[in-house]
Coordinates of C-alpha atoms and ligand atoms in Angstrom, one line a residue:
X1 CA -6.3 -32.2 6.3
X2 CA -5.0 -29.2 4.3
X3 CA -1.5 -29.7 2.8
X4 CA 1.0 -27.2 1.6
X5 CA 4.0 -28.2 -0.6
X6 CA 6.9 -25.8 -0.3
X7 CA 9.8 -26.0 -2.8
X8 CA 13.0 -24.7 -1.4
X9 CA 14.6 -24.8 -4.8
X10 CA 12.0 -23.2 -6.8
X11 CA 12.4 -19.4 -6.5
X12 CA 9.9 -16.9 -7.7
X13 CA 12.1 -13.9 -7.1
X14 CA 13.3 -11.6 -4.4
X15 CA 10.5 -9.9 -2.5
X16 CA 10.9 -6.1 -2.9
X17 CA 10.5 -4.6 0.6
X18 CA 8.5 -1.8 -1.2
X19 CA 5.5 -4.3 -1.3
X20 CA 5.1 -3.4 2.4
X21 CA 4.6 0.3 1.5
X22 CA 2.0 2.9 2.7
X23 CA 0.1 5.8 1.6
X24 CA -0.5 9.2 3.2
X25 CA -2.9 11.7 1.6
X26 CA -4.0 15.2 2.7
X27 CA -7.5 13.8 3.1
X28 CA -9.8 13.4 6.1
X29 CA -7.8 12.7 9.3
X30 CA -4.7 11.2 7.6
X31 CA -2.2 14.0 7.8
X32 CA -3.6 16.6 10.4
X33 CA -4.5 14.7 13.7
X34 CA -3.3 11.5 12.1
X35 CA 0.4 11.8 11.6
X36 CA 0.8 15.5 12.4
X37 CA 0.0 17.2 15.7
X38 CA 2.2 20.2 15.4
X39 CA 5.4 20.9 17.3
X40 CA 3.5 22.9 20.1
X41 CA 1.1 20.1 20.7
X42 CA 0.8 18.5 24.2
X43 CA 0.7 15.2 22.4
X44 CA 4.1 13.7 22.4
X45 CA 5.7 14.5 19.1
X46 CA 9.0 14.5 17.2
X47 CA 9.3 17.5 14.8
X48 CA 5.5 17.9 15.0
X49 CA 4.8 14.2 14.2
X50 CA 2.9 12.0 16.6
X51 CA 5.6 10.1 18.5
X52 CA 3.6 6.9 19.3
X53 CA 2.8 6.5 15.6
X54 CA 6.4 7.1 14.6
X55 CA 7.6 4.4 17.0
X56 CA 5.0 1.8 16.0
X57 CA 5.4 2.4 12.3
X58 CA 9.1 2.3 12.4
X59 CA 8.9 -1.1 14.1
X60 CA 7.3 -2.7 11.1
X61 CA 9.8 -1.5 8.5
X62 CA 7.6 0.8 6.5
X63 CA 9.9 0.7 3.3
X64 CA 8.2 3.4 1.1
X65 CA 5.4 6.0 1.6
X66 CA 3.4 7.6 -1.1
X67 CA 2.4 11.2 -0.7
X68 CA 0.6 13.8 -1.0
X69 CA -2.2 11.9 -2.8
X70 CA -4.3 10.3 -4.4
X71 CA -6.8 12.7 -5.8
X72 CA -5.3 15.6 -3.6
X73 CA -2.2 15.4 -5.7
X74 CA -4.0 16.5 -8.7
X75 CA -4.7 20.0 -7.4
X76 CA -1.5 20.3 -5.3
X77 CA 1.0 23.0 -5.8
X78 CA 4.2 21.9 -4.1
X79 CA 5.3 25.5 -3.6
X80 CA 2.4 26.0 -1.1
X81 CA 4.2 23.5 1.2
X82 CA 7.8 25.1 1.5
X83 CA 9.2 28.0 3.4
X84 CA 8.4 29.2 6.8
X85 CA 5.2 27.4 8.1
X86 CA 3.6 30.6 9.3
X87 CA 3.8 32.2 6.0
X88 CA 2.4 29.3 4.0
X89 CA -0.9 29.9 2.1
X90 CA -4.3 28.4 3.2
X91 CA -5.7 26.7 0.2
X92 CA -8.9 24.8 -0.6
X93 CA -8.9 21.1 0.0
X94 CA -12.1 19.4 -1.1
X95 CA -10.9 16.2 0.6
X96 CA -11.6 17.5 4.1
X97 CA -15.3 17.7 3.1
X98 CA -16.9 18.3 6.5
X99 CA -14.0 20.1 8.0
X100 CA -14.2 23.5 6.2
X101 CA -12.2 22.3 3.2
X102 CA -9.2 24.2 4.3
X103 CA -5.6 23.1 3.7
X104 CA -3.1 24.7 6.0
X105 CA 0.0 23.4 4.2
X106 CA 1.8 22.9 7.5
X107 CA 3.0 19.5 6.2
X108 CA 4.8 20.1 3.0
X109 CA 7.9 18.6 1.3
X110 CA 10.4 19.2 4.1
X111 CA 8.1 17.9 6.8
X112 CA 7.1 14.8 4.8
X113 CA 10.8 14.0 4.2
X114 CA 11.4 14.5 7.9
X115 CA 8.5 11.9 8.5
X116 CA 10.1 9.5 6.1
X117 CA 13.5 9.8 7.8
X118 CA 11.9 9.4 11.3
X119 CA 10.3 6.0 10.3
X120 CA 13.1 5.0 7.9
X121 CA 11.1 4.9 4.8
X122 CA 11.7 6.0 1.2
X123 CA 9.5 8.8 -0.1
X124 CA 7.3 8.3 -3.2
X125 CA 5.9 11.5 -4.6
X126 CA 2.8 11.8 -6.7
X127 CA 3.1 14.6 -9.2
X128 CA 0.1 16.7 -10.2
X129 CA -0.2 15.8 -13.9
X130 CA -3.6 17.4 -14.2
X131 CA -3.7 21.0 -13.1
X132 CA -0.2 22.1 -13.5
X133 CA 2.7 21.9 -16.0
X134 CA 5.5 19.4 -16.6
X135 CA 7.8 22.4 -15.8
X136 CA 6.4 22.6 -12.3
X137 CA 7.1 18.9 -11.8
X138 CA 10.6 19.4 -13.1
X139 CA 11.1 22.2 -10.6
X140 CA 9.9 20.1 -7.8
X141 CA 12.3 17.3 -8.7
X142 CA 15.1 19.9 -9.1
X143 CA 14.2 21.4 -5.7
X144 CA 14.3 18.0 -4.0
X145 CA 17.3 16.5 -5.7
X146 CA 19.8 18.9 -7.0
X147 CA 23.1 19.0 -5.2
X148 CA 23.8 21.7 -2.7
X149 CA 25.2 25.0 -4.1
X150 CA 24.1 24.4 -7.6
X151 CA 20.8 25.9 -9.0
X152 CA 18.7 28.6 -7.5
X153 CA 16.1 26.0 -6.5
X154 CA 18.7 23.9 -4.6
X155 CA 19.7 27.1 -2.9
X156 CA 16.1 27.8 -1.9
X157 CA 15.9 24.3 -0.4
X158 CA 19.0 25.1 1.6
X159 CA 17.5 28.4 2.8
X160 CA 14.5 26.4 3.9
X161 CA 16.7 24.2 6.2
X162 CA 17.8 21.3 4.0
X163 CA 21.2 21.7 2.3
X164 CA 21.5 18.0 1.5
X165 CA 19.4 16.9 -1.3
X166 CA 16.4 14.7 -0.6
X167 CA 17.1 12.3 -3.4
X168 CA 13.5 11.4 -4.0
X169 CA 13.7 8.4 -6.4
X170 CA 10.1 7.4 -7.0
X171 CA 7.8 9.8 -8.8
X172 CA 4.3 8.9 -9.8
X173 CA 3.3 10.9 -12.8
X174 CA -0.4 11.6 -12.1
X175 CA -3.1 9.8 -10.2
X176 CA -6.3 8.1 -11.6
X177 CA -6.1 10.2 -14.7
X178 CA -8.9 8.3 -16.2
X179 CA -11.1 9.8 -13.5
X180 CA -10.5 12.5 -10.9
X181 CA -7.1 13.1 -12.4
X182 CA -8.5 14.8 -15.5
X183 CA -11.0 12.4 -17.0
X184 CA -8.4 11.6 -19.7
X185 CA -8.4 9.0 -22.4
X186 CA -5.5 6.6 -22.3
X187 CA -4.2 8.3 -25.4
X188 CA -4.5 11.8 -23.8
X189 CA -2.6 10.6 -20.7
X190 CA 0.1 8.9 -22.7
X191 CA 0.7 12.1 -24.6
X192 CA 1.2 13.9 -21.2
X193 CA 3.4 11.0 -19.9
X194 CA 5.6 11.3 -23.0
X195 CA 6.5 14.9 -22.0
X196 CA 8.0 13.8 -18.8
X197 CA 10.8 12.1 -20.8
X198 CA 12.3 15.6 -21.2
X199 CA 12.4 16.0 -17.4
X200 CA 14.2 12.7 -17.0
X201 CA 16.9 14.1 -19.3
X202 CA 17.3 17.5 -17.5
X203 CA 17.1 16.5 -13.8
X204 CA 16.9 12.8 -14.0
X205 CA 19.4 11.0 -11.8
X206 CA 18.1 7.6 -10.9
X207 CA 14.5 8.7 -11.2
X208 CA 11.9 5.9 -11.2
X209 CA 8.8 7.1 -12.9
X210 CA 5.5 5.4 -12.3
X211 CA 2.7 5.7 -14.9
X212 CA -1.0 5.8 -14.0
X213 CA -2.7 2.5 -14.7
X214 CA -6.3 1.5 -14.2
X215 CA -8.7 0.8 -11.4
X216 CA -9.8 -2.9 -11.5
X217 CA -12.9 -2.2 -13.7
X218 CA -11.4 -0.4 -16.6
X219 CA -9.0 -2.9 -18.1
X220 CA -9.2 -1.4 -21.6
X221 CA -7.1 1.5 -20.2
X222 CA -3.9 -0.7 -20.2
X223 CA -4.2 -2.0 -23.7
X224 CA -5.0 1.4 -25.2
X225 CA -2.2 3.2 -23.1
X226 CA 0.4 0.7 -24.1
X227 CA -0.5 0.8 -27.8
X228 CA 0.3 4.4 -27.8
X229 CA 3.3 4.1 -25.4
X230 CA 4.9 1.4 -27.6
X231 CA 4.7 3.7 -30.6
X232 CA 6.5 6.4 -28.9
X233 CA 8.9 4.2 -27.1
X234 CA 10.1 2.7 -30.4
X235 CA 11.2 6.2 -31.6
X236 CA 12.8 6.9 -28.2
X237 CA 10.7 9.9 -27.3
X238 CA 8.9 8.9 -24.1
X239 CA 9.7 9.0 -20.5
X240 CA 11.1 5.7 -19.2
X241 CA 8.9 3.7 -16.9
X242 CA 9.9 2.0 -13.7
X243 CA 6.4 1.0 -12.7
X244 CA 2.8 0.9 -13.8
X245 CA 0.3 1.8 -11.1
X246 CA -2.8 -0.3 -10.3
X247 CA -5.5 0.6 -7.8
X248 CA -7.5 -2.3 -6.3
X249 CA -10.0 -1.7 -3.6
X250 CA -12.4 -4.3 -2.1
X251 CA -15.3 -1.8 -2.3
X252 CA -18.2 -2.6 0.0
X253 CA -21.3 -0.6 -0.7
X254 CA -23.5 -2.9 1.5
X255 CA -23.2 -6.3 -0.1
X256 CA -20.5 -7.1 2.5
X257 CA -22.4 -5.9 5.5
X258 CA -21.0 -3.1 7.6
X259 CA -17.5 -2.4 9.0
X260 CA -18.3 -4.1 12.2
X261 CA -21.1 -6.5 11.5
X262 CA -21.5 -9.1 8.7
X263 CA -22.8 -12.5 8.1
X264 CA -20.6 -15.4 7.2
X265 CA -21.5 -15.0 3.5
X266 CA -20.7 -11.3 3.7
X267 CA -17.2 -12.2 5.1
X268 CA -16.6 -14.7 2.3
X269 CA -17.8 -12.3 -0.3
X270 CA -15.2 -9.8 0.8
X271 CA -12.5 -12.5 0.7
X272 CA -13.6 -13.4 -2.9
X273 CA -13.2 -10.0 -4.1
X274 CA -9.9 -9.7 -2.4
X275 CA -8.6 -12.9 -4.1
X276 CA -9.5 -11.4 -7.4
X277 CA -6.5 -9.1 -7.1
X278 CA -4.4 -12.2 -8.3
X279 CA -6.0 -12.4 -11.8
X280 CA -5.9 -8.7 -12.1
X281 CA -2.2 -8.6 -11.4
X282 CA -1.6 -11.5 -13.8
X283 CA -3.7 -10.1 -16.6
X284 CA -2.3 -6.6 -16.4
X285 CA 1.3 -7.9 -16.3
X286 CA 0.7 -10.1 -19.3
X287 CA -0.7 -7.1 -21.3
X288 CA 2.4 -5.0 -20.5
X289 CA 4.8 -7.8 -21.4
X290 CA 2.9 -8.4 -24.6
X291 CA 3.2 -4.8 -25.6
X292 CA 6.7 -4.1 -24.3
X293 CA 8.6 -7.4 -24.5
X294 CA 12.1 -7.2 -23.1
X295 CA 11.4 -4.3 -20.7
X296 CA 11.3 -4.6 -17.0
X297 CA 8.2 -2.4 -16.1
X298 CA 6.9 -3.6 -12.8
X299 CA 3.5 -3.3 -11.2
X300 CA 3.0 -0.7 -8.4
X301 CA -0.2 -1.4 -6.6
X302 CA -0.2 2.0 -5.0
X303 CA -3.7 1.9 -3.5
X304 CA -5.2 -1.2 -2.1
X305 CA -7.4 -2.3 0.8
X306 CA -11.0 -2.7 2.0
X307 CA -13.1 0.3 1.5
X308 CA -16.5 0.4 3.2
X309 CA -18.7 2.8 1.4
X310 CA -22.2 2.1 2.7
X311 CA -22.7 5.8 3.0
X312 CA -21.6 6.5 -0.5
X313 CA -18.4 8.5 -0.2
X314 CA -19.6 10.8 2.5
X315 CA -18.1 11.0 6.0
X316 CA -19.8 8.9 8.6
X317 CA -21.2 11.1 11.5
X318 CA -18.4 12.1 13.9
X319 CA -15.7 10.6 11.7
X320 CA -13.2 11.8 9.2
X321 CA -13.8 11.4 5.6
X322 CA -13.4 7.7 4.8
X323 CA -12.5 6.8 8.4
X324 CA -13.5 3.2 9.2
X325 CA -13.0 0.6 11.9
X326 CA -11.5 -2.7 11.2
X327 CA -11.8 -6.2 12.5
X328 CA -10.2 -9.6 11.9
X329 CA -11.9 -9.4 8.4
X330 CA -9.4 -6.6 7.4
X331 CA -6.6 -8.6 8.9
X332 CA -7.3 -11.7 6.9
X333 CA -7.8 -9.6 3.8
X334 CA -4.5 -7.8 4.4
X335 CA -2.7 -11.2 4.8
X336 CA -4.2 -12.7 1.7
X337 CA -3.3 -9.6 -0.4
X338 CA 0.3 -9.6 0.9
X339 CA 0.5 -13.3 0.2
X340 CA -0.6 -12.5 -3.4
X341 CA 2.1 -9.8 -3.7
X342 CA 4.8 -12.2 -2.3
X343 CA 3.7 -14.8 -4.7
X344 CA 3.9 -12.4 -7.6
X345 CA 7.1 -10.6 -6.5
X346 CA 8.4 -11.1 -10.1
X347 CA 5.7 -8.7 -11.2
X348 CA 4.9 -6.5 -8.3
X349 CA 7.6 -4.1 -7.3
X350 CA 5.7 -2.0 -4.9
X351 CA 2.3 -1.8 -3.1
X352 CA 0.9 0.9 -0.8
X353 CA -2.0 0.0 1.5
X354 CA -4.5 2.9 1.6
X355 CA -4.2 4.7 3.9
X356 CA -1.9 4.8 6.9
X357 CA -4.2 6.3 9.6
X358 CA -7.8 7.3 10.1
X359 CA -8.7 6.4 6.5
X360 CA -10.0 3.3 4.7
X361 CA -7.8 0.1 5.4
X362 CA -5.8 1.9 8.1
X363 CA -3.0 0.6 10.2
X364 CA -3.7 3.2 12.9
X365 CA -6.6 5.1 14.4
X366 CA -5.5 8.4 16.0
X367 CA -7.3 11.1 17.8
X368 CA -6.2 13.3 20.6
X369 CA -3.6 11.5 22.7
X370 CA -4.8 8.1 21.6
X371 CA -3.1 6.0 18.8
X372 CA -4.4 2.6 18.3
X373 CA -2.8 -0.1 16.1
X374 CA -5.5 -1.9 14.1
X375 CA -5.4 -5.7 13.3
X376 CA -4.0 -4.9 9.9
X377 CA -1.0 -3.3 11.7
X378 CA -0.1 -6.6 13.3
X379 CA -0.4 -8.4 9.9
X380 CA 2.2 -6.0 8.6
X381 CA 4.4 -6.6 11.7
X382 CA 4.2 -10.5 11.1
X383 CA 4.8 -10.2 7.3
X384 CA 7.8 -7.9 7.5
X385 CA 10.1 -10.9 7.7
X386 CA 9.5 -11.5 4.0
X387 CA 11.1 -8.2 3.1
X388 CA 14.3 -8.8 0.8
X389 CA 13.7 -12.7 1.1
X390 CA 13.4 -15.1 -1.8
X391 CA 9.8 -16.0 -2.5
X392 CA 9.3 -19.7 -2.9
X393 CA 6.9 -21.7 -5.0
X394 CA 4.1 -23.3 -2.8
X395 CA 1.0 -25.4 -3.6
X396 CA -2.0 -25.6 -1.4
X397 CA -4.5 -28.5 -1.3
X398 CA -7.4 -27.3 0.9
X399 CA -11.1 -27.5 1.2
X400 CA -13.2 -24.9 -0.8
X401 CA -15.8 -22.9 1.0
X402 CA -19.2 -22.6 -0.8
X403 CA -21.5 -19.7 0.0
X404 CA -24.2 -17.7 -1.8
X405 CA -24.9 -14.0 -1.7
X406 CA -27.9 -12.3 -3.3
X407 CA -28.9 -15.6 -4.7
X408 CA -25.5 -16.2 -6.5
X409 CA -23.5 -19.3 -5.5
X410 CA -19.7 -18.9 -5.1
X411 CA -16.7 -21.1 -4.2
X412 CA -13.4 -19.8 -2.7
X413 CA -10.3 -21.6 -1.2
X414 CA -10.1 -21.7 2.5
X415 CA -6.5 -20.9 2.7
X416 CA -4.0 -18.5 1.4
X417 CA -0.2 -18.9 1.8
X418 CA 3.2 -17.5 0.8
X419 CA 6.7 -18.7 1.8
X420 CA 10.1 -17.1 1.6
X421 CA 13.7 -17.9 2.5
X422 CA 16.4 -15.6 3.9
X423 CA 19.6 -16.6 5.6
X424 CA 18.5 -20.2 6.1
X425 CA 15.3 -19.2 7.6
X426 CA 12.0 -20.2 6.2
X427 CA 9.0 -17.9 6.7
X428 CA 5.5 -19.0 5.9
X429 CA 2.5 -16.8 6.2
X430 CA -1.1 -18.1 6.2
X431 CA -4.6 -16.8 6.2
X432 CA -7.4 -19.0 7.2
X433 CA -10.4 -17.7 5.3
X434 CA -12.9 -19.9 7.0
X435 CA -15.1 -18.4 9.8
X436 CA -16.3 -21.9 10.5
X437 CA -13.4 -24.2 10.8
X438 CA -9.9 -24.4 12.4
X439 CA -7.5 -26.1 9.9
X440 CA -5.0 -28.7 10.5
X441 CA -2.2 -28.0 8.0
X442 CA 0.7 -30.1 7.0
X443 CA 3.6 -28.2 5.5
X444 CA 5.7 -30.5 3.3
X445 CA 9.2 -29.3 2.5
X446 CA 10.7 -30.3 -0.9
X447 CA 14.4 -30.0 -1.4
X448 CA 15.4 -29.6 2.3
X449 CA 14.4 -30.3 5.8
X450 CA 13.4 -28.6 9.0
X451 CA 16.5 -28.5 11.3
X452 CA 15.2 -27.1 14.5
X453 CA 12.1 -26.0 16.5
X454 CA 10.4 -22.9 15.1
X455 CA 8.2 -20.2 16.1
X456 CA 4.4 -19.7 15.4
X457 CA 2.8 -16.3 15.7
X458 CA -1.1 -16.3 15.6
X459 CA -3.4 -13.3 15.2
X460 CA -7.0 -14.4 16.0
X461 CA -9.8 -13.7 18.3
X462 CA -12.8 -15.6 19.7
X463 CA -15.1 -13.6 17.6
X464 CA -14.1 -12.8 14.0
X465 CA -15.9 -9.5 14.3
X466 CA -13.4 -8.3 17.0
X467 CA -10.9 -5.5 16.3
X468 CA -9.0 -2.9 18.1
X469 CA -10.7 0.5 19.0
X470 CA -10.1 3.6 21.2
X471 CA -12.1 1.7 23.9
X472 CA -10.3 -1.6 23.6
X473 CA -7.0 -0.8 21.9
X474 CA -5.4 -4.2 22.5
X475 CA -8.3 -6.5 22.1
X476 CA -6.7 -8.4 19.2
X477 CA -2.9 -8.8 19.3
X478 CA -0.6 -11.7 18.1
X479 CA 0.3 -14.5 20.4
X480 CA 3.6 -16.3 19.9
X481 CA 4.5 -20.0 20.7
X482 CA 7.4 -22.4 19.9
X483 CA 6.6 -25.4 17.6
X484 CA 8.7 -28.6 17.4
X485 CA 9.9 -29.4 13.9
X486 CA 12.3 -31.8 12.2
X487 CA 12.4 -33.8 8.9
X488 CA 10.3 -33.0 6.0
X489 CA 6.9 -32.6 7.4
X490 CA 5.3 -30.3 10.0
X491 CA 1.7 -30.1 11.1
X492 CA 0.2 -27.1 12.8
X493 CA -3.4 -26.2 13.7
X494 CA -4.6 -22.8 12.7
X495 CA -7.7 -21.1 14.3
X496 CA -10.6 -20.2 12.0
X497 CA -10.4 -16.6 10.7
X498 CA -6.8 -16.1 11.6
X499 CA -3.5 -15.1 10.3
X500 CA -0.3 -17.2 11.1
X501 CA 3.4 -16.7 10.7
X502 CA 5.7 -19.7 10.9
X503 CA 9.5 -19.2 11.0
X504 CA 11.7 -22.3 10.9
X505 CA 15.4 -23.1 10.3
X506 CA 15.9 -25.2 7.2
X507 CA 18.7 -26.8 5.3
Ligands
LIG601 O1 -7.6 6.7 -1.2 C1 -8.6 7.6 -1.4 C2 -8.9 7.9 -2.9 O2 -9.1 6.8 -3.6 C3 -7.6 8.5 -3.5 O3 -7.4 9.9 -3.3 C4 -7.8 8.2 -5.0 O4 -6.7 8.1 -5.7 C5 -8.7 7.0 -4.9 O5 -9.9 7.1 -5.7

């Protein structure tokens, strides 16, 4: 039997709700057809945004949304997206690829802020640090955040319909600047980052700057960046840093099968790479703390998810760029990733799954009138209870799974778990990584006891390759049941390839 020890008195920290964040980029079908259908559309909408998606997204407490990219941010001119929509310029956007590469700019700063308000999320803006100037970034911040009736830019915002400032707090300074964001060296980028210190003095009210960190396979970026940053920090001439961004995709170029069909070994291989997020977080955090002792820089995993790239980076026929289907495999991967973030909430202050709709590890698929919630959407729904709660220490004793792929043997644990406590309610989320075995799990409580019956929500399907689609939008949805609990121990049975939420009163 699998056992999990949970310590009520051993707190890891408070789970920042921003760990449950999202990412919207002007790429493929994310913005246009995804969230935006236009005010004149026959598709039910609020201020031009797809109503069904708004309602479903709001229901899972989306906390924070990153925009407008990604790579798109590195060629974005924020001025193209303000003012009367009919007068906005049409610009080139390589990230539509097969759709004529044209950007209508119908969704700009004001619309994106409207969207955030509609779903009750904080905006997180990514600044172009590659093809524009620090002054342009300062102007964008001033346009968004200066009080009414102050500067000319604040007045322009008012003329464009928003007298009240947007108070955008989170600003990412660049995106993947080691690659698409300018092919910079860590030293080049640090030099640019330094200049933003001046902005923080001129328009900085509670601004939280996020610096560009590495992709998982370029760890030397962090050491070199912080060597330079430290030098400048010591003399006080560098932008302060709230967060350091990490991108971590589980990239499948064929080794893990296809989106919809995979062998057991290919399922496990995807989980193994997903589990490697944990040492990546730990090692990046240690490097930052070693370089900058006494500072509180947190990790912002602002792009993560499963990315199927069997076709390289080209759109699949009849699909948007990077559009992919998902199954229970993405759901279990999402659950184990969120468990990792909860368990490292003393390090991770934000995470944004890539991307919200019609792209990579989506929570929605949307086309025409249809808006389907994927299996991962339900995982976010089940896990939202962790937001603001205190993450607790847990220890799992479970069976390992052995498999081999391309002739190489591997071992992974069969279970992932995190636990949190809020207002006397214990929430435990579990991912059963095994496609072969249900698991009987005993949850032992240390430092307290279960005081009443609880609730168990299960996301699973008879076939672990099942998922939701336009044809079968509700094939996989969570099922809820009550469970009896009391004393110090509770035993539950968890189906294979499933995600479970347990909520229990404890004292
Ligand atoms: O999410 C798609 C792309 O992946 C983003 O634009 C970029 O930042 C990353 O490489």
